[in-house]
Each structure stands twice: as C-alpha cells, then as structure tokens.
Amino acid sequence: MHKLSKYALTSVAVILILTIFSLSSTTALETANTNENTPNKTNTQQTISNNFKDTPTTQTIASLDEPNTATSESLPCFGPEMIAKVDKNNIEINQTVTITGKIHPIEKNASVRVCAIRPNYSWIEAYVPTDPETGEFSYTMALDMAGYWNLCVSNIHISDRMFVEVSDPSGAETTPDKVVNPWNANPLLLATVVALVGIGLVFAITGLKKKTRRITSLRICVLIILAFLIYSGAFIDHQSVPRPVRQVVVHELLIGTNVGGVAMPEGLPMPFLACYFPCGRTVTCALWELQTYIYPFLEGSHGWGVYYNTSGAVRLAIVVGGLILASLILGRMWCGWVCPFGLYLDAVSYFRKRLKISHIKLSNRVNSSLHQLSYVILAVTLILGVLFAAYTISGTQLIPGTEEGGFVYSYFAAPFCAVCPMKPLCVLMENQAGLLQTNWVFNATGDFYHLGRYLTSINLIILAVVTVIALFVKRAWCRICPLGGLVGFFSKTPPFKWITLVRIDKTKEKCTKCGICKRACPMQVKEVYEKDQGDIMTPRCIGCLRCVEMCPYKDALQFKFAGKTVCRSQDWLADNPKTEEDNW
C-alpha cells in the first residue's frame, strides 16, 4: 500500500508540473505576443524594413482596420489556415517574384506580413491586404541580391515558408552596406553544453571505479555529447540578428543536402527520434521523412520551405536504404547510445532511483505485446500516409481535407508527429534558443488547443503519460517506438541478422543461469537468459550492454562489432561479493 501511494503521488506530481508549465507558458506567451505581428491601423503607411538600403522604402496600404472576427465563408477545418506560393524559385538579380496565397477564415480589413530575408540576413518586410471576399492576397517584389532568399508569409501565429535562388549573370559580387552575421555562437547554450558534458564526464570517470557501472557511465556520457552534436543547429546565435529575421530565418547549417545527386534538404535520415525543427537541418528523424515523402510531398518540387529535385519515391528509396544501412551497422544501439529521447528516459529513470522507487517488471506476454504494438503504430502511420496521398497517386481523394490548405494537410500531414512525445522537447528547445517564434509554438490555431501549429496538446499529453510510465517502467517508450521497431526488424530478423555488424555472443559453458542479465536488462529481453549460446540480441534489444556489464562470469557474454570483441563480461563478484541490485 505504501508503494502504491508513492507511485500515485509521484504520478500526480509529474502531471501537475507538466500541466502547470504548459498552461503558464501558454498564457504568458499568448499575452506577450498578442500585438507582436499586428499591423498599424486605418490608412497607415507601412514601412518595408530594408536593412540593405540607406533609405527605407514605404508602401501605402489603405484601410487596415481592426480585424473583423466574423467570417464570410465556412472553414474547411476547425481552425484558421493560410497557404502561400511563390511563382518562381530561380531568378536573376533584380527580377521580380510574386507571392500569392489565401487565408481562412476570410476577414474584412485583414492583412498578412511578408518578410523576405536576403542572403546577408537583412530583410524586406511589408503588410499586404487580403481580399475581403475571397481571402486571397498577392505581392510582387524585386530581389536585389544574389544568393538564397528566405521568404515567409505570416498571419498572426500562422506562417508559410518559401525560398528563391537568385543568380547574377554578370558575376559581380554584391557589396552590401551592412552584413548581419548570424553565425555567432550562442553563449548561453554553449555554457549549458560545457556544464552538461562536464557532468557526463564526471559520471563516466566516477563510473570507472565500479565494474558494474563502467559501460553505463560511458553510454550516458556518449548520449549527452551526441545530443549536442545532433542539435548543433541550435547553437547558432540568431539573437544577434535584428527582428524580424531572427524569428523567421530557418536553419542554414545544411549537411544532408545531397545524397548521390538527390536533394535531402531536411537533413540526413537517421534511425532515432530527432525532429528536423531544432537540428539545424543536419539530421532528421527518418520516420518524419518516411511520412512526408509519401504525403504530402510524394510529387512536386516543394516541401515546407525547401526544394526537392526528385520525386518522393526516389527520396523514399534513399531513406529506406539509409535506414537499412544504419541498422546493419549498429542495430538498435542507435536507441541505446544515440537517441536523444533515450537520454531523456534514462534521466527519468535516474530521477526514479533518487526517489527510491522500485521499477515495475512487466510480464513476458505484456512486454512482447508492446513490442508488437510498435509495428502496429508504424503500419497505421504508413497506411494513413498512403490514404492521404490517394489523390496524388490515383487522382481520387479518399479522405476529405487532404488537399493543400485542408484540415488533414494543415494539421495531420505527418500523423505520427502529432502524437510523438519527442516533438515537444525539440520544439520547446528551439523556441528557448530563439529559433522559433513563441506565438507560432504556443498560440492555438483552432477551436481547441490540440490544433496548435507546432506544439499540440496531443503531444504534451503523450509526453506526460510516457514520462509518468517511464518513472516505473524502464525505457517505456522504447518498447513501443515504431522507429526502433523498424530498426530492430532491419537488424535482427532474417536475412538482415545474418549480415549485421553488432552481436552479443553467449558462451554456454560459462553461464550458470544466475539470471542477473535478465533482471538487469531495461528492455526485459528474455532471450539473454533463456538462449543457451550464440547471438542473444533480438529486435527488442537496444544494445545498452547492461547485460554484459552486470554478468558476473568472465567471458560469458561478449559484445562484438564486425566479428571483433569490443567488451566482455567480467568476474566482478570476485572483487566485490556484495550484490549491486540497487543499481539495476
């Protein structure tokens, strides 16, 4: 009874903390950003902020009255929406481009903000009125600098991103009056990196003193270091860039831009949860690309503010091929040693230990069912993507709202991302780093907060539930993670397991069936105990090597990479006969 009370109190505390954080952040930020993007009112001259010219240009926009909340047309979805397109993506210097679009709901005296950011991070900004009958708008501008332009159209807290490549046939270099340098380091984030990496190193060094903590300490240190490498794009100090650029500019640290001639502008697909939002477009969760390359970007050259030079089918082949290759190299060690959400779950487990709460062991049947659930989630995600893309594939729309600007297109184009618990952590980090406008994150775009633009209540609820469960069940999310399940399939099921590079070999003669390996495994992989010899890694094994670390018999378990032994179990009982089950 006492243990159940402790569980209940801890659960309530965590839920309250997350709820209070969410509500307080939403209220405060909503208040702070109420007037952030509201244009001046009736018959006001709007200045096109032009940080490149000495003299600003002005544009007169008439009748920008207080927006009327009454709509003249019913919405195709629960919340407001805006779509925008640019007529050309490649022009020569000083040529014009035209941005056209439409807002929902249709309002009288409404306007949208157009912000065009030059390659040197100066900008042109204007408020453009929308048609009171149709909600449509159009704006033409000349682009006066060669290079890559970011174009952003926003309607309060809804935005659409585009881009234009501008070339200069003369080959002359533009010498701007003022160049903004967005590549300064972010001191606060770098200080955080140094502090956390220092903590990781301390854990790793102190862990060397215990044979039963050496591998775990090293793994946590590696997870911390890699987390900052994965999110390296967040360390660019856009706060040094004047408004509105620092709130509009997308990440420009591009690594995964080309794979064999195929443009991969969202970043290289990787087999772990890492949203492309705060990653600086270096690496991206492969599951996000699997979804969006089926729908809505199966055909056409435009993504969300990026350009594709091939069809979605070709990009899908790149993603699947990359997943298979990564799985064959490290298997689900990506989950145990690299995944940032795995680090979060380990932190929750550390918190549980400090509270001295015993973890709950699931039955083999339940644990196996949870693993099968990962494939169900994956199948549902991909099937939904195909159904959403039916019009593109066959010319027949099977699900209403899948057209551009429709409800599904606007809010559930990537269905798994709508429930992914990692997304709130990624988006909040990007927001705190100053790389995403707070009103785009926290302001609701529909009748209910679950239709938020970047951060939804669905994500927050899932994160809260996963966090509470993870307090009692080790690596709770990893047991149902669809991406982890896919990696496990590509690494430890025939024929893939015959050529995978990672394995944990068990020697029958040196195993006494003490059961320590089974009790120590955070994923409750029963094969490590039940199998007599050979490779005991399964699709559920995340390769944390806790079993190798805890096994008290020398060479009973050996971790091998490409046939070479990397580490092996040690006879730690000979040095310390006291059991260490408190560390399990």
CSV table of N, CA and C in Angstrom, one decimal, residues 282-430:
chain,number,residue,atom,x,y,z
A,282,THR,N,20.6,19.2,-40.0
A,282,THR,CA,21.8,18.3,-40.2
A,282,THR,C,21.3,16.9,-40.3
A,283,VAL,N,20.6,16.4,-39.3
A,283,VAL,CA,20.0,15.1,-39.3
A,283,VAL,C,18.5,15.2,-39.0
A,284,THR,N,17.7,14.3,-39.4
A,284,THR,CA,16.3,14.3,-39.2
A,284,THR,C,15.8,12.9,-38.9
A,285,CYS,N,14.8,12.8,-38.1
A,285,CYS,CA,14.1,11.5,-37.8
A,285,CYS,C,13.7,10.9,-39.1
A,286,ALA,N,14.1,9.7,-39.4
A,286,ALA,CA,13.8,9.0,-40.6
A,286,ALA,C,12.3,8.8,-40.8
A,287,LEU,N,11.6,8.6,-39.6
A,287,LEU,CA,10.2,8.4,-39.7
A,287,LEU,C,9.4,9.6,-40.2
A,288,TRP,N,9.9,10.8,-39.8
A,288,TRP,CA,9.3,12.0,-40.4
A,288,TRP,C,9.4,12.0,-41.9
A,289,GLU,N,10.6,11.7,-42.4
A,289,GLU,CA,10.7,11.7,-43.9
A,289,GLU,C,9.9,10.6,-44.5
A,290,LEU,N,9.9,9.4,-43.9
A,290,LEU,CA,9.0,8.3,-44.4
A,290,LEU,C,7.6,8.8,-44.6
A,291,GLN,N,7.1,9.5,-43.6
A,291,GLN,CA,5.7,10.0,-43.7
A,291,GLN,C,5.5,11.1,-44.8
A,292,THR,N,6.3,12.1,-44.7
A,292,THR,CA,6.1,13.3,-45.6
A,292,THR,C,6.4,13.0,-47.0
A,293,TYR,N,7.4,12.1,-47.3
A,293,TYR,CA,7.7,11.8,-48.7
A,293,TYR,C,6.6,11.0,-49.3
A,294,ILE,N,5.7,10.3,-48.5
A,294,ILE,CA,4.5,9.7,-49.1
A,294,ILE,C,3.4,10.7,-49.2
A,295,TYR,N,3.2,11.5,-48.2
A,295,TYR,CA,2.2,12.6,-48.2
A,295,TYR,C,2.7,13.7,-47.2
A,296,PRO,N,2.7,14.9,-47.6
A,296,PRO,CA,2.2,15.5,-48.9
A,296,PRO,C,3.2,15.7,-50.0
A,297,PHE,N,4.4,15.2,-49.9
A,297,PHE,CA,5.5,15.6,-50.8
A,297,PHE,C,5.9,14.4,-51.7
A,298,LEU,N,4.9,13.6,-52.1
A,298,LEU,CA,5.2,12.5,-53.0
A,298,LEU,C,5.6,13.0,-54.4
A,299,GLU,N,4.9,14.0,-54.8
A,299,GLU,CA,5.3,14.6,-56.1
A,299,GLU,C,5.5,16.1,-55.9
A,300,GLY,N,6.0,16.7,-57.0
A,300,GLY,CA,6.2,18.1,-56.9
A,300,GLY,C,7.6,18.5,-56.3
A,301,SER,N,8.0,19.7,-56.4
A,301,SER,CA,9.3,20.1,-56.1
A,301,SER,C,9.4,20.8,-54.7
A,302,HIS,N,8.2,21.1,-54.1
A,302,HIS,CA,8.2,22.0,-52.9
A,302,HIS,C,7.9,21.2,-51.7
A,303,GLY,N,8.7,21.4,-50.6
A,303,GLY,CA,8.4,20.9,-49.3
A,303,GLY,C,8.0,22.1,-48.5
A,304,TRP,N,8.2,22.0,-47.1
A,304,TRP,CA,7.9,23.1,-46.2
A,304,TRP,C,9.1,24.0,-46.2
A,305,GLY,N,9.1,24.9,-47.2
A,305,GLY,CA,10.2,25.9,-47.2
A,305,GLY,C,11.5,25.4,-47.8
A,306,VAL,N,11.4,24.2,-48.5
A,306,VAL,CA,12.6,23.6,-49.1
A,306,VAL,C,12.3,23.2,-50.6
A,307,TYR,N,13.3,22.8,-51.3
A,307,TYR,CA,13.2,22.4,-52.7
A,307,TYR,C,13.7,21.0,-52.9
A,308,TYR,N,12.9,20.2,-53.6
A,308,TYR,CA,13.3,18.8,-54.0
A,308,TYR,C,13.6,18.8,-55.5
A,309,ASN,N,14.6,18.0,-55.8
A,309,ASN,CA,14.9,17.9,-57.3
A,309,ASN,C,14.5,16.5,-57.8
A,310,THR,N,13.9,15.7,-57.0
A,310,THR,CA,13.4,14.3,-57.4
A,310,THR,C,12.0,14.1,-56.8
A,311,SER,N,11.4,13.0,-57.3
A,311,SER,CA,10.1,12.6,-56.7
A,311,SER,C,10.2,12.0,-55.3
A,312,GLY,N,9.1,11.9,-54.7
A,312,GLY,CA,9.1,11.4,-53.3
A,312,GLY,C,9.5,9.9,-53.3
A,313,ALA,N,9.2,9.2,-54.4
A,313,ALA,CA,9.6,7.8,-54.5
A,313,ALA,C,11.1,7.6,-54.4
A,314,VAL,N,11.9,8.5,-55.1
A,314,VAL,CA,13.3,8.4,-55.0
A,314,VAL,C,13.8,8.8,-53.7
A,315,ARG,N,13.3,9.8,-53.0
A,315,ARG,CA,13.7,10.2,-51.7
A,315,ARG,C,13.4,9.1,-50.7
A,316,LEU,N,12.2,8.4,-50.9
A,316,LEU,CA,11.9,7.3,-50.0
A,316,LEU,C,12.9,6.2,-50.1
A,317,ALA,N,13.4,5.9,-51.3
A,317,ALA,CA,14.4,4.9,-51.5
A,317,ALA,C,15.6,5.3,-50.8
A,318,ILE,N,16.0,6.5,-50.8
A,318,ILE,CA,17.2,7.0,-50.0
A,318,ILE,C,17.0,6.8,-48.5
A,319,VAL,N,15.8,7.1,-48.0
A,319,VAL,CA,15.5,7.0,-46.6
A,319,VAL,C,15.5,5.5,-46.2
A,320,VAL,N,14.8,4.6,-46.9
A,320,VAL,CA,14.8,3.2,-46.6
A,320,VAL,C,16.2,2.6,-46.7
A,321,GLY,N,16.9,3.0,-47.8
A,321,GLY,CA,18.3,2.4,-47.9
A,321,GLY,C,19.2,2.9,-46.8
A,322,GLY,N,19.0,4.1,-46.4
A,322,GLY,CA,19.8,4.6,-45.2
A,322,GLY,C,19.5,4.0,-43.9
A,323,LEU,N,18.2,3.7,-43.7
A,323,LEU,CA,17.7,3.0,-42.5
A,323,LEU,C,18.3,1.6,-42.5
A,324,ILE,N,18.3,0.9,-43.6
A,324,ILE,CA,18.8,-0.5,-43.6
A,324,ILE,C,20.3,-0.5,-43.3
A,325,LEU,N,21.0,0.5,-44.0
A,325,LEU,CA,22.4,0.5,-43.8
A,325,LEU,C,22.8,0.8,-42.3
A,326,ALA,N,22.1,1.8,-41.7
A,326,ALA,CA,22.4,2.2,-40.3
A,326,ALA,C,22.0,1.1,-39.4
A,327,SER,N,20.9,0.3,-39.7
A,327,SER,CA,20.5,-0.8,-38.9
A,327,SER,C,21.5,-1.9,-38.9
A,328,LEU,N,22.1,-2.2,-40.1
A,328,LEU,CA,23.1,-3.2,-40.2
A,328,LEU,C,24.4,-2.9,-39.5
A,329,ILE,N,24.7,-1.6,-39.4
A,329,ILE,CA,25.9,-1.2,-38.8
A,329,ILE,C,25.8,-1.2,-37.3
A,330,LEU,N,24.8,-0.6,-36.7
A,330,LEU,CA,24.7,-0.6,-35.2
A,330,LEU,C,23.4,-1.2,-34.7
A,331,GLY,N,22.5,-1.6,-35.5
A,331,GLY,CA,21.2,-2.1,-35.0
A,331,GLY,C,20.5,-1.1,-34.1
A,332,ARG,N,19.9,-1.6,-33.0
A,332,ARG,CA,19.2,-0.7,-32.1
A,332,ARG,C,20.1,-0.1,-31.1
A,333,MET,N,21.4,-0.2,-31.3
A,333,MET,CA,22.3,0.6,-30.5
A,333,MET,C,22.1,2.1,-30.7
A,334,TRP,N,21.5,2.4,-31.8
A,334,TRP,CA,21.2,3.8,-32.1
A,334,TRP,C,20.2,4.3,-31.0
A,335,CYS,N,19.3,3.3,-30.5
A,335,CYS,CA,18.4,3.7,-29.5
A,335,CYS,C,19.1,3.8,-28.1
A,336,GLY,N,20.0,2.9,-27.8
A,336,GLY,CA,20.7,2.9,-26.5
A,336,GLY,C,21.8,3.9,-26.4
A,337,TRP,N,22.4,4.3,-27.5
A,337,TRP,CA,23.7,5.1,-27.4
A,337,TRP,C,23.6,6.4,-28.1
A,338,VAL,N,22.5,6.7,-28.9
A,338,VAL,CA,22.5,7.9,-29.6
A,338,VAL,C,21.2,8.7,-29.4
A,339,CYS,N,20.0,8.0,-29.4
A,339,CYS,CA,18.7,8.7,-29.4
A,339,CYS,C,18.6,9.7,-28.3
A,340,PRO,N,18.3,10.9,-28.6
A,340,PRO,CA,18.1,11.9,-27.5
A,340,PRO,C,16.9,11.6,-26.6
A,341,PHE,N,15.9,11.0,-27.1
A,341,PHE,CA,14.8,10.7,-26.3
A,341,PHE,C,15.1,9.5,-25.3
A,342,GLY,N,16.0,8.7,-25.8
A,342,GLY,CA,16.5,7.7,-24.9
A,342,GLY,C,17.3,8.3,-23.7
A,343,LEU,N,18.0,9.4,-24.0
A,343,LEU,CA,18.7,10.1,-22.9
A,343,LEU,C,17.7,10.6,-21.9
A,344,TYR,N,16.6,11.2,-22.4
A,344,TYR,CA,15.5,11.7,-21.6
A,344,TYR,C,14.9,10.6,-20.7
A,345,LEU,N,14.7,9.4,-21.3
A,345,LEU,CA,14.1,8.3,-20.5
A,345,LEU,C,15.1,7.9,-19.4
A,346,ASP,N,16.4,7.9,-19.8
A,346,ASP,CA,17.4,7.5,-18.8
A,346,ASP,C,17.4,8.5,-17.6
A,347,ALA,N,17.2,9.8,-18.0
A,347,ALA,CA,17.2,10.8,-16.9
A,347,ALA,C,16.0,10.6,-16.0
A,348,VAL,N,14.9,10.2,-16.6
A,348,VAL,CA,13.7,9.9,-15.8
A,348,VAL,C,14.0,8.7,-14.8
A,349,SER,N,14.6,7.7,-15.4
A,349,SER,CA,15.0,6.5,-14.5
A,349,SER,C,15.9,7.0,-13.4
A,350,TYR,N,16.9,7.9,-13.7
A,350,TYR,CA,17.8,8.4,-12.7
A,350,TYR,C,17.0,9.1,-11.6
A,351,PHE,N,16.0,9.8,-12.0
A,351,PHE,CA,15.1,10.5,-11.1
A,351,PHE,C,14.3,9.5,-10.2
A,352,ARG,N,13.9,8.4,-10.8
A,352,ARG,CA,13.2,7.4,-10.0
A,352,ARG,C,14.1,6.8,-9.0
A,353,LYS,N,15.4,6.5,-9.3
A,353,LYS,CA,16.3,6.0,-8.3
A,353,LYS,C,16.5,6.9,-7.2
A,354,ARG,N,16.6,8.2,-7.5
A,354,ARG,CA,16.8,9.2,-6.4
A,354,ARG,C,15.6,9.2,-5.5
A,355,LEU,N,14.4,8.9,-6.0
A,355,LEU,CA,13.2,8.9,-5.2
A,355,LEU,C,13.1,7.5,-4.5
A,356,LYS,N,14.0,6.6,-4.8
A,356,LYS,CA,14.0,5.3,-4.3
A,356,LYS,C,12.7,4.5,-4.6
A,357,ILE,N,12.2,4.7,-5.8
A,357,ILE,CA,11.0,4.0,-6.3
A,357,ILE,C,11.4,2.7,-7.0
A,358,SER,N,10.9,1.6,-6.6
A,358,SER,CA,11.3,0.4,-7.3
A,358,SER,C,10.6,0.3,-8.7
A,359,HIS,N,11.3,-0.1,-9.7
A,359,HIS,CA,10.7,-0.2,-11.0
A,359,HIS,C,9.8,-1.4,-11.1
A,360,ILE,N,8.9,-1.3,-12.1
A,360,ILE,CA,7.9,-2.4,-12.3
A,360,ILE,C,8.4,-3.3,-13.5
A,361,LYS,N,8.3,-4.6,-13.3
A,361,LYS,CA,8.7,-5.5,-14.3
A,361,LYS,C,7.4,-6.0,-14.9
A,362,LEU,N,7.3,-5.9,-16.2
A,362,LEU,CA,6.2,-6.4,-17.0
A,362,LEU,C,6.3,-7.9,-17.2
A,363,SER,N,5.2,-8.5,-17.4
A,363,SER,CA,5.2,-10.0,-17.8
A,363,SER,C,5.8,-10.1,-19.2
A,364,ASN,N,6.3,-11.3,-19.5
A,364,ASN,CA,6.8,-11.5,-20.8
A,364,ASN,C,5.7,-11.3,-21.9
A,365,ARG,N,4.5,-11.7,-21.6
A,365,ARG,CA,3.4,-11.6,-22.6
A,365,ARG,C,3.1,-10.1,-22.9
A,366,VAL,N,3.0,-9.3,-21.8
A,366,VAL,CA,2.8,-7.9,-22.0
A,366,VAL,C,4.0,-7.2,-22.7
A,367,ASN,N,5.2,-7.5,-22.3
A,367,ASN,CA,6.3,-6.9,-23.0
A,367,ASN,C,6.4,-7.3,-24.4
A,368,SER,N,6.1,-8.5,-24.8
A,368,SER,CA,6.1,-8.9,-26.2
A,368,SER,C,5.0,-8.2,-27.0
A,369,SER,N,3.9,-8.0,-26.3
A,369,SER,CA,2.7,-7.3,-27.0
A,369,SER,C,3.1,-5.9,-27.2
A,370,LEU,N,3.8,-5.2,-26.3
A,370,LEU,CA,4.2,-3.9,-26.5
A,370,LEU,C,5.1,-3.7,-27.7
A,371,HIS,N,6.0,-4.7,-27.8
A,371,HIS,CA,6.9,-4.7,-29.0
A,371,HIS,C,6.2,-4.8,-30.3
A,372,GLN,N,5.2,-5.7,-30.3
A,372,GLN,CA,4.4,-5.9,-31.5
A,372,GLN,C,3.6,-4.6,-31.8
A,373,LEU,N,3.2,-3.8,-30.7
A,373,LEU,CA,2.5,-2.6,-30.9
A,373,LEU,C,3.3,-1.6,-31.7
A,374,SER,N,4.6,-1.6,-31.6
A,374,SER,CA,5.5,-0.7,-32.4
A,374,SER,C,5.2,-0.9,-33.9
A,375,TYR,N,5.1,-2.1,-34.3
A,375,TYR,CA,4.8,-2.4,-35.7
A,375,TYR,C,3.4,-2.0,-36.1
A,376,VAL,N,2.4,-2.1,-35.2
A,376,VAL,CA,1.1,-1.6,-35.4
A,376,VAL,C,1.1,-0.1,-35.7
A,377,ILE,N,1.8,0.6,-34.8
A,377,ILE,CA,1.9,2.1,-34.9
A,377,ILE,C,2.5,2.5,-36.2
A,378,LEU,N,3.6,1.8,-36.6
A,378,LEU,CA,4.3,2.0,-37.9
A,378,LEU,C,3.3,1.8,-39.0
A,379,ALA,N,2.6,0.6,-39.0
A,379,ALA,CA,1.7,0.3,-40.1
A,379,ALA,C,0.6,1.3,-40.2
A,380,VAL,N,0.0,1.7,-39.1
A,380,VAL,CA,-1.1,2.7,-39.2
A,380,VAL,C,-0.5,4.0,-39.7
A,381,THR,N,0.7,4.4,-39.3
A,381,THR,CA,1.3,5.7,-39.8
A,381,THR,C,1.4,5.6,-41.3
A,382,LEU,N,2.0,4.5,-41.9
A,382,LEU,CA,2.2,4.4,-43.3
A,382,LEU,C,1.0,4.3,-44.1
A,383,ILE,N,0.0,3.5,-43.5
A,383,ILE,CA,-1.3,3.3,-44.2
A,383,ILE,C,-2.0,4.7,-44.3
A,384,LEU,N,-2.0,5.5,-43.2
A,384,LEU,CA,-2.6,6.8,-43.3
A,384,LEU,C,-2.0,7.7,-44.3
A,385,GLY,N,-0.6,7.6,-44.4
A,385,GLY,CA,0.1,8.4,-45.4
A,385,GLY,C,-0.4,8.0,-46.8
A,386,VAL,N,-0.5,6.7,-47.1
A,386,VAL,CA,-1.0,6.3,-48.4
A,386,VAL,C,-2.4,6.8,-48.7
A,387,LEU,N,-3.3,6.7,-47.7
A,387,LEU,CA,-4.7,7.1,-47.9
A,387,LEU,C,-4.7,8.6,-48.1
A,388,PHE,N,-3.9,9.4,-47.3
A,388,PHE,CA,-3.9,10.8,-47.5
A,388,PHE,C,-3.4,11.2,-48.9
A,389,ALA,N,-2.5,10.4,-49.5
A,389,ALA,CA,-1.9,10.7,-50.8
A,389,ALA,C,-2.7,10.0,-51.9
A,390,ALA,N,-3.9,9.6,-51.7
A,390,ALA,CA,-4.6,8.9,-52.7
A,390,ALA,C,-4.9,9.7,-53.9
A,391,TYR,N,-5.1,11.0,-53.7
A,391,TYR,CA,-5.4,11.9,-54.9
A,391,TYR,C,-4.1,12.0,-55.7
A,392,THR,N,-3.0,12.1,-55.1
A,392,THR,CA,-1.7,12.2,-55.9
A,392,THR,C,-1.4,10.9,-56.6
A,393,ILE,N,-1.7,9.8,-55.9
A,393,ILE,CA,-1.4,8.5,-56.5
A,393,ILE,C,-2.4,8.1,-57.6
A,394,SER,N,-3.7,8.3,-57.3
A,394,SER,CA,-4.7,7.7,-58.3
A,394,SER,C,-5.7,8.8,-58.8
A,395,GLY,N,-5.6,10.0,-58.3
A,395,GLY,CA,-6.5,11.0,-58.8
A,395,GLY,C,-7.8,11.0,-58.1
A,396,THR,N,-8.0,10.2,-57.0
A,396,THR,CA,-9.2,10.1,-56.3
A,396,THR,C,-8.9,10.4,-54.8
A,397,GLN,N,-9.6,11.4,-54.3
A,397,GLN,CA,-9.5,11.8,-52.9
A,397,GLN,C,-10.3,10.8,-52.0
A,398,LEU,N,-9.6,10.0,-51.2
A,398,LEU,CA,-10.3,9.1,-50.3
A,398,LEU,C,-10.7,9.7,-49.0
A,399,ILE,N,-9.9,10.7,-48.5
A,399,ILE,CA,-10.2,11.3,-47.2
A,399,ILE,C,-10.3,12.8,-47.4
A,400,PRO,N,-11.4,13.4,-47.1
A,400,PRO,CA,-11.6,14.9,-47.2
A,400,PRO,C,-10.6,15.6,-46.4
A,401,GLY,N,-10.2,16.8,-46.9
A,401,GLY,CA,-9.3,17.7,-46.2
A,401,GLY,C,-7.8,17.4,-46.5
A,402,THR,N,-7.5,16.5,-47.4
A,402,THR,CA,-6.1,16.2,-47.8
A,402,THR,C,-5.6,17.1,-48.8
A,403,GLU,N,-6.4,18.0,-49.4
A,403,GLU,CA,-6.0,18.9,-50.4
A,403,GLU,C,-5.1,20.0,-49.7
A,404,GLU,N,-4.3,20.7,-50.4
A,404,GLU,CA,-3.4,21.7,-49.8
A,404,GLU,C,-4.3,22.8,-49.2
A,405,GLY,N,-4.0,23.1,-47.9
A,405,GLY,CA,-4.8,24.0,-47.2
A,405,GLY,C,-6.0,23.4,-46.4
A,406,GLY,N,-6.2,22.1,-46.7
A,406,GLY,CA,-7.3,21.4,-46.0
A,406,GLY,C,-6.9,21.0,-44.5
A,407,PHE,N,-7.9,20.4,-43.8
A,407,PHE,CA,-7.7,20.1,-42.4
A,407,PHE,C,-6.5,19.1,-42.2
A,408,VAL,N,-6.6,18.0,-42.9
A,408,VAL,CA,-5.6,17.0,-42.8
A,408,VAL,C,-4.2,17.5,-43.2
A,409,TYR,N,-4.2,18.2,-44.3
A,409,TYR,CA,-2.9,18.8,-44.8
A,409,TYR,C,-2.3,19.8,-43.8
A,410,SER,N,-3.1,20.5,-43.1
A,410,SER,CA,-2.6,21.6,-42.2
A,410,SER,C,-2.2,21.0,-40.9
A,411,TYR,N,-2.9,20.0,-40.4
A,411,TYR,CA,-2.6,19.6,-39.0
A,411,TYR,C,-2.1,18.2,-38.8
A,412,PHE,N,-2.4,17.3,-39.8
A,412,PHE,CA,-2.0,15.9,-39.6
A,412,PHE,C,-1.3,15.3,-40.8
A,413,ALA,N,-0.6,16.1,-41.5
A,413,ALA,CA,0.1,15.6,-42.7
A,413,ALA,C,1.1,14.6,-42.3
A,414,ALA,N,1.7,14.7,-41.1
A,414,ALA,CA,2.6,13.7,-40.6
A,414,ALA,C,1.9,13.1,-39.3
A,415,PRO,N,1.1,12.1,-39.5
A,415,PRO,CA,0.3,11.6,-38.3
A,415,PRO,C,1.1,11.2,-37.1
A,416,PHE,N,2.2,10.5,-37.3
A,416,PHE,CA,2.9,10.1,-36.1
A,416,PHE,C,3.5,11.3,-35.3
A,417,CYS,N,3.9,12.3,-36.0
A,417,CYS,CA,4.4,13.5,-35.4
A,417,CYS,C,3.4,14.2,-34.5
A,418,ALA,N,2.1,13.9,-34.8
A,418,ALA,CA,1.0,14.5,-34.0
A,418,ALA,C,0.9,13.9,-32.6
A,419,VAL,N,1.5,12.7,-32.4
A,419,VAL,CA,1.5,12.0,-31.1
A,419,VAL,C,2.9,11.8,-30.6
A,420,CYS,N,3.9,12.1,-31.3
A,420,CYS,CA,5.3,11.8,-30.9
A,420,CYS,C,5.7,12.6,-29.6
A,421,PRO,N,6.1,11.9,-28.6
A,421,PRO,CA,6.5,12.6,-27.3
A,421,PRO,C,7.8,13.4,-27.4
A,422,MET,N,8.6,13.1,-28.5
A,422,MET,CA,9.8,13.8,-28.6
A,422,MET,C,9.6,15.2,-29.2
A,423,LYS,N,8.6,15.4,-29.9
A,423,LYS,CA,8.4,16.7,-30.6
A,423,LYS,C,8.3,17.9,-29.7
A,424,PRO,N,7.5,17.7,-28.5
A,424,PRO,CA,7.5,18.9,-27.6
A,424,PRO,C,8.9,19.3,-27.1
A,425,LEU,N,9.7,18.3,-26.8
A,425,LEU,CA,11.1,18.6,-26.3
A,425,LEU,C,11.9,19.4,-27.3
A,426,CYS,N,11.7,18.9,-28.6
A,426,CYS,CA,12.5,19.5,-29.7
A,426,CYS,C,12.0,20.9,-30.0
A,427,VAL,N,10.7,21.1,-30.1
A,427,VAL,CA,10.1,22.4,-30.4
A,427,VAL,C,10.4,23.4,-29.3
A,428,LEU,N,10.2,23.0,-28.0
A,428,LEU,CA,10.5,23.9,-26.9
A,428,LEU,C,11.9,24.3,-26.8
A,429,MET,N,12.8,23.4,-27.2
A,429,MET,CA,14.2,23.7,-27.2
A,429,MET,C,14.5,24.8,-28.3
A,430,GLU,N,13.9,24.6,-29.4
A,430,GLU,CA,14.1,25.6,-30.5
A,430,GLU,C,13.6,26.9,-30.1
